[in-house]
Short mmCIF file of N, CA and C in Angstrom, two decimals:
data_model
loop_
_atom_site.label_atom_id
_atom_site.label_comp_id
_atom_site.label_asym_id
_atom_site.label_seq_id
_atom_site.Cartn_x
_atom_site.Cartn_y
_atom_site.Cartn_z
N UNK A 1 -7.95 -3.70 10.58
CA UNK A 1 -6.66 -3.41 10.01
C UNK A 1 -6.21 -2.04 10.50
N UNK A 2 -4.77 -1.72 10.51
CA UNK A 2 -4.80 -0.74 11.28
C UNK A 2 -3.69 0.17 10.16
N UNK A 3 -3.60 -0.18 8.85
CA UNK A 3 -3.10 0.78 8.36
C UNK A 3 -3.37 2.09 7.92
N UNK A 4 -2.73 3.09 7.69
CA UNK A 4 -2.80 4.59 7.63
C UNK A 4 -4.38 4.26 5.96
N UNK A 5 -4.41 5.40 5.96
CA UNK A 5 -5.89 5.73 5.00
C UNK A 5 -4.86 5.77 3.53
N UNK A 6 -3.77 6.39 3.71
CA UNK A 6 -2.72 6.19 2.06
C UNK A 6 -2.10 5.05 1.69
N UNK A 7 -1.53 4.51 3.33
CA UNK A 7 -0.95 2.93 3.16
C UNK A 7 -2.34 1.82 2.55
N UNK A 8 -3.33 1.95 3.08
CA UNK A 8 -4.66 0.94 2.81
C UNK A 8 -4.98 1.28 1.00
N UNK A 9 -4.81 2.40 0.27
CA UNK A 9 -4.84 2.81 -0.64
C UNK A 9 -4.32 2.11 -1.29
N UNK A 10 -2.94 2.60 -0.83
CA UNK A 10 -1.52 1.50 -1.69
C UNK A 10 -1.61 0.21 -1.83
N UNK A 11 -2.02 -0.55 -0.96
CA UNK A 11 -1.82 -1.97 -0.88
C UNK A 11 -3.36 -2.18 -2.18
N UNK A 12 -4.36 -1.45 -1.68
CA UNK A 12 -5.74 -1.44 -2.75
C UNK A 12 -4.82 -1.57 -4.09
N UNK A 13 -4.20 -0.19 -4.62
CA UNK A 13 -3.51 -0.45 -5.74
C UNK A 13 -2.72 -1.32 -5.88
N UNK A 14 -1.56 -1.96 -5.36
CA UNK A 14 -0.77 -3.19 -5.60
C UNK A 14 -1.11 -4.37 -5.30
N UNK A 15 -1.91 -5.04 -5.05
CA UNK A 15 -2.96 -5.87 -4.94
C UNK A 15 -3.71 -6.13 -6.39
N UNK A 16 -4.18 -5.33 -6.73
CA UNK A 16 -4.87 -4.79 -8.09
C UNK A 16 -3.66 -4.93 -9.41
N UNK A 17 -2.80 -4.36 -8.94
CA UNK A 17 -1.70 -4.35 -9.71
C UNK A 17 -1.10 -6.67 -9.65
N UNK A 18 -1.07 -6.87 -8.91
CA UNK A 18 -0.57 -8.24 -8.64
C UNK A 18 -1.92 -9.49 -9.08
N UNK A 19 -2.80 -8.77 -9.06
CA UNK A 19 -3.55 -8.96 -10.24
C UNK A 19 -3.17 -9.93 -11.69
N UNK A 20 -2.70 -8.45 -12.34
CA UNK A 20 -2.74 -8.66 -14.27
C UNK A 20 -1.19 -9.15 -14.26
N UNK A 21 0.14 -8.78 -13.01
CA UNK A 21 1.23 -9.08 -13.40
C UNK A 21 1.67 -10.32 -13.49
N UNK A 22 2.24 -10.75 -14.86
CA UNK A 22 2.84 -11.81 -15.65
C UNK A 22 4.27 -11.88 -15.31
N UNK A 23 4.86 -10.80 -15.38
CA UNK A 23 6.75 -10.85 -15.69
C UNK A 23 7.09 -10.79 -14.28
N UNK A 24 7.75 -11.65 -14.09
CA UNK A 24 8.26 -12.55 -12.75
C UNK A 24 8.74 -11.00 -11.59
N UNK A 25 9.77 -9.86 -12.38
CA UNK A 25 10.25 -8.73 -12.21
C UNK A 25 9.59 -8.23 -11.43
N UNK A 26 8.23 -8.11 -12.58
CA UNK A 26 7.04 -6.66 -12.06
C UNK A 26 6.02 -7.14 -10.38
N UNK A 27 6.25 -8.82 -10.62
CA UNK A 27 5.63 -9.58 -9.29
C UNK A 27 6.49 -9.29 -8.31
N UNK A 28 7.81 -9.57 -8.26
CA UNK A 28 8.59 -9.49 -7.36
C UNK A 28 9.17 -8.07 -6.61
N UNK A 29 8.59 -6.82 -7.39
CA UNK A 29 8.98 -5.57 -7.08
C UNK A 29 7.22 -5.10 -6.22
N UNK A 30 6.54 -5.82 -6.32
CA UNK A 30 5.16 -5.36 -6.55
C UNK A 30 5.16 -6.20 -4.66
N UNK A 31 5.62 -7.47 -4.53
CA UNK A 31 5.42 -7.88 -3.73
C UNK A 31 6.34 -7.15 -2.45
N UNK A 32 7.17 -7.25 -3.19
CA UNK A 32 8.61 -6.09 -2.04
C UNK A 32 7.86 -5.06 -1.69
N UNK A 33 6.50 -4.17 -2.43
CA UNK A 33 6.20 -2.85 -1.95
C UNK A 33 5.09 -3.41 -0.86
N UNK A 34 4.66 -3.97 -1.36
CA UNK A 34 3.14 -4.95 -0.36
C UNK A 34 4.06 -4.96 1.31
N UNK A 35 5.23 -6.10 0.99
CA UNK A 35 5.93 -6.28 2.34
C UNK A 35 6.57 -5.08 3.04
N UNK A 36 6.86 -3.81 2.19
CA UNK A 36 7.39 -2.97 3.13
C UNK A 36 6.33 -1.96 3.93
N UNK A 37 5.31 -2.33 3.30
CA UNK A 37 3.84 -1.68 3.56
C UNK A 37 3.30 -2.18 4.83
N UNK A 38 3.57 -3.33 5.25
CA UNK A 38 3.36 -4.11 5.92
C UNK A 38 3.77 -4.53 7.27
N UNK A 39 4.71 -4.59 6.84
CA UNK A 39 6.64 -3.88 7.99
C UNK A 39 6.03 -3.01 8.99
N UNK A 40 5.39 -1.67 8.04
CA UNK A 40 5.35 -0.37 8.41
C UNK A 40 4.12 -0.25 9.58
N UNK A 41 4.47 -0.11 10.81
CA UNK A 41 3.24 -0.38 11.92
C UNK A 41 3.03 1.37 11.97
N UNK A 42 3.78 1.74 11.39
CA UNK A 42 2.82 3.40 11.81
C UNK A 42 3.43 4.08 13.45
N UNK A 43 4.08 2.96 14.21
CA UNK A 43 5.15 3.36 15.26
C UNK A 43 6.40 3.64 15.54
N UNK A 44 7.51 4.25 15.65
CA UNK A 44 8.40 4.21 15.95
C UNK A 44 8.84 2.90 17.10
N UNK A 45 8.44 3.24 18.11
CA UNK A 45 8.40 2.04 19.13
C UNK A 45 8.51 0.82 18.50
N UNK A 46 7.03 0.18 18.07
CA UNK A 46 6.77 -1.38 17.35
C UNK A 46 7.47 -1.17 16.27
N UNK A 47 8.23 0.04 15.47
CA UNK A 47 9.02 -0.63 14.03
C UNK A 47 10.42 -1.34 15.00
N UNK A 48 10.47 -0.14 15.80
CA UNK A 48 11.90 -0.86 16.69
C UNK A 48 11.74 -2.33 17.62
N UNK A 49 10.77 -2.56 17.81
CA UNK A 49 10.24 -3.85 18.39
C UNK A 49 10.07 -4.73 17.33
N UNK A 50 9.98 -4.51 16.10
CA UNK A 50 9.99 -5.63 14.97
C UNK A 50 11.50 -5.81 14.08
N UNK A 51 12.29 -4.87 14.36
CA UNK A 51 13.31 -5.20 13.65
C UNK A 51 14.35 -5.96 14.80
N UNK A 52 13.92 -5.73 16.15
CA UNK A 52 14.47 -6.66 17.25
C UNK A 52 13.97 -7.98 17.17
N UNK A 53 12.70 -7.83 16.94
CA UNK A 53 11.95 -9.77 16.74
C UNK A 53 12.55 -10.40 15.35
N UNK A 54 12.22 -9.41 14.10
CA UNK A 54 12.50 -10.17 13.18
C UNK A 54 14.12 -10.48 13.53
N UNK A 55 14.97 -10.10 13.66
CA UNK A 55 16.67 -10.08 14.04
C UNK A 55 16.75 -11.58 15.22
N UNK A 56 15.65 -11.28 15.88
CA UNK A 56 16.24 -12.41 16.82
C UNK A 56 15.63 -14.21 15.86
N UNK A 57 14.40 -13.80 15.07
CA UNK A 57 14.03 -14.84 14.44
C UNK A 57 15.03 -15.09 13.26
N UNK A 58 15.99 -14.32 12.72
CA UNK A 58 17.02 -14.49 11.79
C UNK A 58 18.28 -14.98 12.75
N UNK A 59 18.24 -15.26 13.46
CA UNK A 59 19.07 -15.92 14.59
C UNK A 59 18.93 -17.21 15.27
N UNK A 60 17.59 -17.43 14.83
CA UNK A 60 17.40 -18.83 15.43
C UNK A 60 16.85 -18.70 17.30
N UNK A 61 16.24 -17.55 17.21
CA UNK A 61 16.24 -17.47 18.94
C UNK A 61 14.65 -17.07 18.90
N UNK A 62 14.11 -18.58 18.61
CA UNK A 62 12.32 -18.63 18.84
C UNK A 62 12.31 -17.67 19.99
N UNK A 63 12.61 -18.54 20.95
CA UNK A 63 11.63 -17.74 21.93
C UNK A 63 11.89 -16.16 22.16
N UNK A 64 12.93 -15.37 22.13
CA UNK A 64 12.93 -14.26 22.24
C UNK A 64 12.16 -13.56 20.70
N UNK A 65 11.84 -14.40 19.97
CA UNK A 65 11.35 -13.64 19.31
C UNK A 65 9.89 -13.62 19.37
N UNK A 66 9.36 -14.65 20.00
CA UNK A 66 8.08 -14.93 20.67
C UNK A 66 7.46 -14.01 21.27
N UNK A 67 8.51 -13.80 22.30
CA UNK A 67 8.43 -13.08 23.41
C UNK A 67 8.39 -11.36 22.41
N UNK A 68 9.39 -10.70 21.59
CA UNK A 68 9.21 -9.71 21.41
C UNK A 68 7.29 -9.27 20.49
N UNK A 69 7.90 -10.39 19.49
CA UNK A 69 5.96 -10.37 18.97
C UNK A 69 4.99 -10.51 19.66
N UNK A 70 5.02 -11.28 20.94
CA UNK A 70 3.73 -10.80 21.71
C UNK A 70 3.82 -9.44 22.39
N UNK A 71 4.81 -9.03 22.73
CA UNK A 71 4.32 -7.86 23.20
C UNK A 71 4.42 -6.75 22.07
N UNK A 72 4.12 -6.89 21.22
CA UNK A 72 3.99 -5.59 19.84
C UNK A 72 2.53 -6.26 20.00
N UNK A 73 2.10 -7.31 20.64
CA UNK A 73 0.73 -7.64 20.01
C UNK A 73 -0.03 -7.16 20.93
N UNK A 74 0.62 -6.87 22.20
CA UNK A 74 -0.40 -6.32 23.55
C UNK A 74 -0.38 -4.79 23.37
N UNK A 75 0.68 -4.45 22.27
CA UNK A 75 0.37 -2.63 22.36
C UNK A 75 -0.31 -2.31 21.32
N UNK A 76 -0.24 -3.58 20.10
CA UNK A 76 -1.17 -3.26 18.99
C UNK A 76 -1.79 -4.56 19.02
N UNK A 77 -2.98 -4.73 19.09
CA UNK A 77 -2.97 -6.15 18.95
C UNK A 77 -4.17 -6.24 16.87
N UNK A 78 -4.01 -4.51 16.43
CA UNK A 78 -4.73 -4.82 15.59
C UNK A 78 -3.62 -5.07 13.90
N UNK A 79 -2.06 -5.12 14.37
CA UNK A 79 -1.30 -4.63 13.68
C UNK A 79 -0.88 -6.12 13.08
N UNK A 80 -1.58 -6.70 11.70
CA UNK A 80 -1.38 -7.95 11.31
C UNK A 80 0.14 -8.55 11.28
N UNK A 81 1.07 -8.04 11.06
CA UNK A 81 2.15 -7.91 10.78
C UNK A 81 3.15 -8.94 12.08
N UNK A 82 2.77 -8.16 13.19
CA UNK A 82 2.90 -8.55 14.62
C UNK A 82 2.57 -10.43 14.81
N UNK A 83 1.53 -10.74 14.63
CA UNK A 83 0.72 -11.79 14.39
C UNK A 83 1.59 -12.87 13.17
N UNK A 84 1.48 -12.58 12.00
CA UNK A 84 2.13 -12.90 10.88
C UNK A 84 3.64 -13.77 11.33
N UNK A 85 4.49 -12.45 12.21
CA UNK A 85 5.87 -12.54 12.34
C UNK A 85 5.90 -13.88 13.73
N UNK A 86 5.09 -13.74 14.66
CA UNK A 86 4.94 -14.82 15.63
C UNK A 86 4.53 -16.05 15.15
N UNK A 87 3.68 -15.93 14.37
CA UNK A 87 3.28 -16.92 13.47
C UNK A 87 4.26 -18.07 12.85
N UNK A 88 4.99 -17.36 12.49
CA UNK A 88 6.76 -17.67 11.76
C UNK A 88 7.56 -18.22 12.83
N UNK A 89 7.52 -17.57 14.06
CA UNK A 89 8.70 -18.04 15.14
C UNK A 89 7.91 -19.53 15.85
N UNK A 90 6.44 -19.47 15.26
CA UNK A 90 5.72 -20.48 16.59
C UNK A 90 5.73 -22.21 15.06
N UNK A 91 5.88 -21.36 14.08
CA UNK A 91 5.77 -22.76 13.31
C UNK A 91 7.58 -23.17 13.34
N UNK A 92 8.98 -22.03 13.77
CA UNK A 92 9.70 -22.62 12.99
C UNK A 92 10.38 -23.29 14.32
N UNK A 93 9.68 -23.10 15.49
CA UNK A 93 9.72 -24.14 16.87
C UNK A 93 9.20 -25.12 16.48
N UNK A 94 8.30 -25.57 15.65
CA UNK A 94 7.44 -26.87 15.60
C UNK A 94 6.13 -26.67 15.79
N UNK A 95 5.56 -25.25 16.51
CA UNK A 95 4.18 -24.79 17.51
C UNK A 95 3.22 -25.02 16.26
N UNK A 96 2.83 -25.74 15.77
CA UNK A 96 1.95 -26.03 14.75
C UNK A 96 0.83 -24.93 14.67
N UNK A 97 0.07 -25.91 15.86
CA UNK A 97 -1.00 -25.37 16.70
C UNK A 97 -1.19 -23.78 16.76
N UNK A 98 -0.57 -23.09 17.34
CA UNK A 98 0.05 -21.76 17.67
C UNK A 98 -0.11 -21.11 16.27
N UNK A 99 1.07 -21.88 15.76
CA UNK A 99 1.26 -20.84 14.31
C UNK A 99 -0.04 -21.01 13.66
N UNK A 100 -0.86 -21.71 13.25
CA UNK A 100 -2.16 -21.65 12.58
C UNK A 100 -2.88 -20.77 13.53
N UNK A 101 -3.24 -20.72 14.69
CA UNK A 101 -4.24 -19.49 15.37
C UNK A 101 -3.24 -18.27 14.87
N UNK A 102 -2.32 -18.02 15.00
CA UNK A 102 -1.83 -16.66 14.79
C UNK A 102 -1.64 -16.13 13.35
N UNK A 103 -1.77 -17.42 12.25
CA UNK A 103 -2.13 -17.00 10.84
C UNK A 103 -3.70 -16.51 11.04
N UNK A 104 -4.50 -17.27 11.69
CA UNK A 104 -5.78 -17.17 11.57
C UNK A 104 -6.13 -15.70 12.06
N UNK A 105 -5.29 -15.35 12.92
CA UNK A 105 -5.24 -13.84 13.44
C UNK A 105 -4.87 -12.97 12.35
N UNK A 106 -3.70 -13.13 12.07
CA UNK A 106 -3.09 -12.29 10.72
C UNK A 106 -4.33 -12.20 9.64
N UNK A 107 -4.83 -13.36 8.86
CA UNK A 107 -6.21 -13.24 8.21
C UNK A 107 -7.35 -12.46 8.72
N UNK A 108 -7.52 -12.39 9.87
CA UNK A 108 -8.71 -11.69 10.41
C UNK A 108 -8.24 -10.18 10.04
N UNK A 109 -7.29 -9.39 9.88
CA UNK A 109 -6.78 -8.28 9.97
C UNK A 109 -6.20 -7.99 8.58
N UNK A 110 -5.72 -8.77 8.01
CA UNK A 110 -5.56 -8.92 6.01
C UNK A 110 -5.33 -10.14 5.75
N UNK A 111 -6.73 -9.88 5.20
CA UNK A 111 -6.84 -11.45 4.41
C UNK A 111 -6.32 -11.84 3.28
N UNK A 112 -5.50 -10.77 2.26
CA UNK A 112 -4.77 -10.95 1.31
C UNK A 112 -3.58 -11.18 1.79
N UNK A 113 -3.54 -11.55 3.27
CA UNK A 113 -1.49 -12.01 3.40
C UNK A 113 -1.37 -12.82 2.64
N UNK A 114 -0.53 -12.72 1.69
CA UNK A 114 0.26 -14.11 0.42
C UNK A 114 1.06 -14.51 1.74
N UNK A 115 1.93 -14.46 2.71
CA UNK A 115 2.96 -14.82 3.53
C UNK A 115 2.42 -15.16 4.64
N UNK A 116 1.24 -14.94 4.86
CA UNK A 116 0.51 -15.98 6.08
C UNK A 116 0.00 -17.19 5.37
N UNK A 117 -0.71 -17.80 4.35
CA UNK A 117 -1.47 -17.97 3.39
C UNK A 117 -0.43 -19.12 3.20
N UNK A 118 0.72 -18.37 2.45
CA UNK A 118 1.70 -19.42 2.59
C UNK A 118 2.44 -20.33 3.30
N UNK A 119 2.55 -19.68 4.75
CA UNK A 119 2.65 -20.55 5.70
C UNK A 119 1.96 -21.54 6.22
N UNK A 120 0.46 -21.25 6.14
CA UNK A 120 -0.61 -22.01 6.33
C UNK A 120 -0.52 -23.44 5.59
N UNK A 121 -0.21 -23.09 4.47
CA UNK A 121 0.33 -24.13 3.74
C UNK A 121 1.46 -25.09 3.29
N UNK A 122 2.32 -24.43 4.19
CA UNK A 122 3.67 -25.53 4.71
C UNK A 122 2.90 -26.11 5.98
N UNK A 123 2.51 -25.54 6.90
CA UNK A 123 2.02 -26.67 7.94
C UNK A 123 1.32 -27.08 7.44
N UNK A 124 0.06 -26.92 6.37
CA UNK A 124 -0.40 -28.33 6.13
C UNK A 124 0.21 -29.31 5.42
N UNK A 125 1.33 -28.85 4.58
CA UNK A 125 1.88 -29.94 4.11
C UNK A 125 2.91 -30.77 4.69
N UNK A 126 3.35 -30.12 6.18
CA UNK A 126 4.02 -30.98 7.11
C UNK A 126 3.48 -31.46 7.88
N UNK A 127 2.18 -31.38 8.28
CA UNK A 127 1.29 -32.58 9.18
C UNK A 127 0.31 -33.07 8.48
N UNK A 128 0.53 -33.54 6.24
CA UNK A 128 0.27 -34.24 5.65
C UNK A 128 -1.60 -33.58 5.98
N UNK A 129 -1.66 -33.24 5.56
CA UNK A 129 -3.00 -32.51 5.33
C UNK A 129 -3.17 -32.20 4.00
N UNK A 130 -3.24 -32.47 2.92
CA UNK A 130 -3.23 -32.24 1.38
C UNK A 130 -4.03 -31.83 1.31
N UNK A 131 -5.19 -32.01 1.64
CA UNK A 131 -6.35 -31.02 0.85
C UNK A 131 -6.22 -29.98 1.50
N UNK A 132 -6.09 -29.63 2.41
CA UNK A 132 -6.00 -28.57 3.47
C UNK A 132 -5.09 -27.15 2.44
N UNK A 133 -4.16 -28.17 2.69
CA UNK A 133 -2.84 -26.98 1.41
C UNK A 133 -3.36 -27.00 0.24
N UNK A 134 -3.96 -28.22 -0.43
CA UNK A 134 -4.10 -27.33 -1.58
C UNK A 134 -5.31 -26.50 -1.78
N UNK A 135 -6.28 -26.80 -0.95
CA UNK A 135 -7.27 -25.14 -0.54
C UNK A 135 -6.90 -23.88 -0.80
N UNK A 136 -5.61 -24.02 0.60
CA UNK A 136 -5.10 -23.00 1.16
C UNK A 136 -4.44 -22.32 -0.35
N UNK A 137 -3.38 -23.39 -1.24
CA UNK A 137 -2.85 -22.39 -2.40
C UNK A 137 -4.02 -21.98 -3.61
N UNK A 138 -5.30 -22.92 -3.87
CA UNK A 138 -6.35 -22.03 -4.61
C UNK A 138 -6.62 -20.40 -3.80
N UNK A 139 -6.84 -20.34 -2.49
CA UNK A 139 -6.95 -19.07 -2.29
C UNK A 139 -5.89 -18.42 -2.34
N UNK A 140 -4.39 -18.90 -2.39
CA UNK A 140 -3.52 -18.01 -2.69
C UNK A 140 -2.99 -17.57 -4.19
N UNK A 141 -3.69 -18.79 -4.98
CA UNK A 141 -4.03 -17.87 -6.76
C UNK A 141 -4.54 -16.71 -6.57
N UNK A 142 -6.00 -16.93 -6.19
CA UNK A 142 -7.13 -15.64 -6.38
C UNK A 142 -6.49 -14.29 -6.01
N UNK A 143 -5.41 -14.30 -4.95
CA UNK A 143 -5.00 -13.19 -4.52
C UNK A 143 -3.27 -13.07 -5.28
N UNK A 144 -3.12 -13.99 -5.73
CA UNK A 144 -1.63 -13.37 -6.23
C UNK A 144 -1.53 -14.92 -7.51
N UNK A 145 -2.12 -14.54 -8.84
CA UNK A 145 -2.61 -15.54 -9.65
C UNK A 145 -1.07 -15.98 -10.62
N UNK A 146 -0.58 -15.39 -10.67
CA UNK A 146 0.63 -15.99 -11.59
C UNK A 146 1.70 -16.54 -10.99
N UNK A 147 1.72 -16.53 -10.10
CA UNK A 147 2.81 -17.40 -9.33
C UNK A 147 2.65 -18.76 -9.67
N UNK A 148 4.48 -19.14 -10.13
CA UNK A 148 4.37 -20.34 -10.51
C UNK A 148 4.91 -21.33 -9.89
N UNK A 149 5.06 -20.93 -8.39
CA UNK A 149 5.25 -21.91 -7.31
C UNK A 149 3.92 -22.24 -7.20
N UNK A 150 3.38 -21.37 -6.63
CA UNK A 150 2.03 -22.31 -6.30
C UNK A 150 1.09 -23.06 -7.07
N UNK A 151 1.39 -22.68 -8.46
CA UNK A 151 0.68 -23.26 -9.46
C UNK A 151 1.41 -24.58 -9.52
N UNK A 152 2.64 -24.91 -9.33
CA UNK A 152 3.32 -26.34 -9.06
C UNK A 152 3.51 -27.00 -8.29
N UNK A 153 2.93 -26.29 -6.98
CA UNK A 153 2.46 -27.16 -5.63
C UNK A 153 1.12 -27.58 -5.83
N UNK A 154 0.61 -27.01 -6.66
CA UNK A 154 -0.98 -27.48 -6.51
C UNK A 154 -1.13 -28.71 -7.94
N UNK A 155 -0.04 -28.50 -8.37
CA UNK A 155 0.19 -29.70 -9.41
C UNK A 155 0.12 -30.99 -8.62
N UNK A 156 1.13 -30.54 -8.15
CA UNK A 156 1.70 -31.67 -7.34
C UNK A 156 1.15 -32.49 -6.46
N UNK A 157 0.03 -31.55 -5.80
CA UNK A 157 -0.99 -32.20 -4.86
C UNK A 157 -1.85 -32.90 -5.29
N UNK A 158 -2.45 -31.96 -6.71
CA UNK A 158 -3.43 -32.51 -7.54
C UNK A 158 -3.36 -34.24 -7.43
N UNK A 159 -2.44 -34.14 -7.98
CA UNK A 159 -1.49 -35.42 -8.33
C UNK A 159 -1.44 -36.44 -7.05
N UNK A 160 -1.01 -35.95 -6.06
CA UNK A 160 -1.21 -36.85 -4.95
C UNK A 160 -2.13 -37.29 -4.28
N UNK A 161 -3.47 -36.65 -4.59
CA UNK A 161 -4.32 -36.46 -4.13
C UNK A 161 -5.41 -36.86 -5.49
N UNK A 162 -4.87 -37.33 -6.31
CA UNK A 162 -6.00 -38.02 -7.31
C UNK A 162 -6.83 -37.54 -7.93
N UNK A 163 -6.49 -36.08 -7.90
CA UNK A 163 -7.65 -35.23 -8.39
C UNK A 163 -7.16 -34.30 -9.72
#
């Protein structure tokens, strides 16, 4: 992981904090600090190389945004974030394949991504993999437990899945 020694702190505490939180508010302000933590590559350069990728992926322009996330990944390749965001452009091409190695990357580097974690678990539930996703959302309780999406996707699977 390649965040600063105060940023790795922070996320320790809000993590911890996302924990015990119940009130939808205190999750959703808690998660906003996680993601801007996250954002934050510690570069000038790669922040400006990610607000060009994320911009071109809010545009609908996979491949340039492909293209910008791999190369934030050849100057950092330890910066999860980078990984995460390609991840996003390679599943919302269809790159199944792709996007699961580059979650699997993002995990190797923070394994508490709720937003890799979660993705992991739309592709499995679009190439009908049920147990797969609902794995994938038990480990995304343990790390972010009151969420009541995932507690109703995993209903749901339960359910489809006979269990």
């Amino acid at each position: 992981m390649m965040f600063s020694e105060n940023s790795a702190k922070e996320l320790n505490y809000l993590f911890n904090l996302l924990q015990s939180a119940q009130e939808e508010e205190q999750i959703k302000d808690i998660e906003c600090k996680i993601w801007e933590i996250w954002m934050e590559s510690g570069t000038p350069q790669i922040n400006i190389l990610m607000e060009q990728g994320c911009e071109a992926l809010a545009n609908g322009d996979f491949s340039a945004a492909i293209r910008t996330f791999t190369t934030i990944i050849s100057l950092n390749p330890d910066y999860p974030e980078a990984w995460n965001k390609r991840a996003t452009a390679y599943y919302l091409r269809g790159n199944y394949k792709s996007s699961i190695e580059d979650i699997r990357q993002t995990l190797d580097r923070e394994n508490r991504h709720f937003g890799a974690l979660s993705g992991l678990a739309s592709i499995y539930l679009t190439i009908g993999d049920f147990k797969g996703a609902l794995k994938t959302y038990e480990n995304l309780l343990k790390i972010y437990p009151y969420d009541q999406n995932f507690k109703k996707q995993m209903s749901l699977l339960r359910k489809k899945l006979d269990i």
